[in-house]
Amino acid sequence: MKKRVVYMAIFMAVIISFLLYTYQPAKETINFFPIDPSLSFQSASTHLTASESGKRYNLALRVESSLKEPVFLRQDIALLYKNGKLIKVLRDWKQNTAYLSQEDRQKQSESGIFQNVSFHFAEAHPNNKYTSVQTMTDAHLYIIHSKTDPFQSFANPISNDQGEWKTALDRNLEAVTQHALTNGLNAFKLDEKRYTVLPLTSLPSEHKMFFASFPPARQQEIIGRLWEGLYKNYILGIKKEDGTVVEPQNSTIPLLLLDSNHRELFILLTAGDGTPLLLKQQL
């Protein structure tokens, strides 16, 4: 009788441990898995629009993406920057769905350049294997809202006036970006000559050129792990050296620094309180 009880206890322990090992509920995080060639996004987009509203104006952001069929987990992340500083984070996370859609509307009052970068992600479990598919989209919008000029919004200038405003706003953005880069390089004693630099907001359109030394499959892995790290160490909160965690709002656009030997990828940014932050990804 005692042996039967012992055997039953061992059997139950094995069953419980098996269940604990095999059942892994979804979590609101990003984990890169090998790209599934059978999966692809039917559509993925980011849109920025604006409309005048008295002394202020309405800014609307819409992010959506869709697969052909539902998968285990869908996630979309959007980072919206104004004049080089983060003003909004959108996150959507759902199981057993193919389509995600997010919207944000806010009031603004000053002229500026708005830039959004979005990461669209799906996790699937075909035949008990963990796979994923991912893509990126972006959008930008210049907005003129001043006492001397009529309200205007455009992605690409179509007049001399818009061209002049674009030049001025780009110059301001470049100053913010360069200041963050210089501070980061000095703080972490990095030699700028060793790195190729790319703002995160340019990654959707320039990732093939930026990572040209890597084959396509390796590029996708680097990008997936980059967003995995950004999600944990930036989007969910910036952990400083003293252990405190600050919100990412008002932080600068992350700058990607690819080592000339293509062995490391650094991510430099400045938190809203002015603290430089460095993330490192081994390649």
mmCIF file with all atom_site columns, N, CA and C in Angstrom, residues 40-43 65-70 98-99:
data_model
loop_
_atom_site.group_PDB
_atom_site.id
_atom_site.type_symbol
_atom_site.label_atom_id
_atom_site.label_alt_id
_atom_site.label_comp_id
_atom_site.label_asym_id
_atom_site.label_entity_id
_atom_site.label_seq_id
_atom_site.pdbx_PDB_ins_code
_atom_site.Cartn_x
_atom_site.Cartn_y
_atom_site.Cartn_z
_atom_site.occupancy
_atom_site.B_iso_or_equiv
_atom_site.pdbx_formal_charge
_atom_site.auth_seq_id
_atom_site.auth_comp_id
_atom_site.auth_asym_id
_atom_site.auth_atom_id
_atom_site.pdbx_PDB_model_num
ATOM 1  N N  . SER A 1 40 ? 3.044  35.940 -42.972 1.00 0.00 ? 40 SER A N  1
ATOM 2  C CA . SER A 1 40 ? 3.389  37.282 -43.451 1.00 0.00 ? 40 SER A CA 1
ATOM 3  C C  . SER A 1 40 ? 2.245  38.226 -43.124 1.00 0.00 ? 40 SER A C  1
ATOM 4  N N  . PHE A 1 41 ? 2.559  39.494 -43.025 1.00 0.00 ? 41 PHE A N  1
ATOM 5  C CA . PHE A 1 41 ? 1.534  40.494 -42.773 1.00 0.00 ? 41 PHE A CA 1
ATOM 6  C C  . PHE A 1 41 ? 0.837  40.845 -44.085 1.00 0.00 ? 41 PHE A C  1
ATOM 7  N N  . GLN A 1 42 ? -0.493 40.748 -44.071 1.00 0.00 ? 42 GLN A N  1
ATOM 8  C CA . GLN A 1 42 ? -1.251 41.176 -45.240 1.00 0.00 ? 42 GLN A CA 1
ATOM 9  C C  . GLN A 1 42 ? -1.228 42.687 -45.370 1.00 0.00 ? 42 GLN A C  1
ATOM 10 N N  . SER A 1 43 ? -1.224 43.345 -44.218 1.00 0.00 ? 43 SER A N  1
ATOM 11 C CA . SER A 1 43 ? -1.153 44.807 -44.212 1.00 0.00 ? 43 SER A CA 1
ATOM 12 C C  . SER A 1 43 ? -0.555 45.275 -42.896 1.00 0.00 ? 43 SER A C  1
ATOM 13 N N  . SER A 1 65 ? -2.429 46.573 -38.226 1.00 0.00 ? 65 SER A N  1
ATOM 14 C CA . SER A 1 65 ? -1.745 45.503 -38.942 1.00 0.00 ? 65 SER A CA 1
ATOM 15 C C  . SER A 1 65 ? -2.620 44.266 -38.939 1.00 0.00 ? 65 SER A C  1
ATOM 16 N N  . SER A 1 66 ? -2.400 43.407 -39.947 1.00 0.00 ? 66 SER A N  1
ATOM 17 C CA . SER A 1 66 ? -3.247 42.230 -40.076 1.00 0.00 ? 66 SER A CA 1
ATOM 18 C C  . SER A 1 66 ? -2.491 41.078 -40.725 1.00 0.00 ? 66 SER A C  1
ATOM 19 N N  . LEU A 1 67 ? -2.718 39.890 -40.186 1.00 0.00 ? 67 LEU A N  1
ATOM 20 C CA . LEU A 1 67 ? -2.248 38.652 -40.798 1.00 0.00 ? 67 LEU A CA 1
ATOM 21 C C  . LEU A 1 67 ? -3.416 37.987 -41.520 1.00 0.00 ? 67 LEU A C  1
ATOM 22 N N  . LYS A 1 68 ? -3.126 36.944 -42.271 1.00 0.00 ? 68 LYS A N  1
ATOM 23 C CA . LYS A 1 68 ? -4.183 36.243 -42.999 1.00 0.00 ? 68 LYS A CA 1
ATOM 24 C C  . LYS A 1 68 ? -5.098 35.498 -42.050 1.00 0.00 ? 68 LYS A C  1
ATOM 25 N N  . GLU A 1 69 ? -4.532 34.969 -40.963 1.00 0.00 ? 69 GLU A N  1
ATOM 26 C CA . GLU A 1 69 ? -5.315 34.190 -40.006 1.00 0.00 ? 69 GLU A CA 1
ATOM 27 C C  . GLU A 1 69 ? -4.809 34.437 -38.593 1.00 0.00 ? 69 GLU A C  1
ATOM 28 N N  . PRO A 1 70 ? -5.635 34.140 -37.582 1.00 0.00 ? 70 PRO A N  1
ATOM 29 C CA . PRO A 1 70 ? -5.231 34.366 -36.188 1.00 0.00 ? 70 PRO A CA 1
ATOM 30 C C  . PRO A 1 70 ? -4.008 33.534 -35.801 1.00 0.00 ? 70 PRO A C  1
ATOM 31 N N  . ALA A 1 98 ? -5.833 38.048 -35.564 1.00 0.00 ? 98 ALA A N  1
ATOM 32 C CA . ALA A 1 98 ? -4.996 38.386 -36.720 1.00 0.00 ? 98 ALA A CA 1
ATOM 33 C C  . ALA A 1 98 ? -4.823 39.888 -36.869 1.00 0.00 ? 98 ALA A C  1
ATOM 34 N N  . TYR A 1 99 ? -5.803 40.646 -36.362 1.00 0.00 ? 99 TYR A N  1
ATOM 35 C CA . TYR A 1 99 ? -5.852 42.089 -36.645 1.00 0.00 ? 99 TYR A CA 1
ATOM 36 C C  . TYR A 1 99 ? -5.705 42.906 -35.372 1.00 0.00 ? 99 TYR A C  1
#
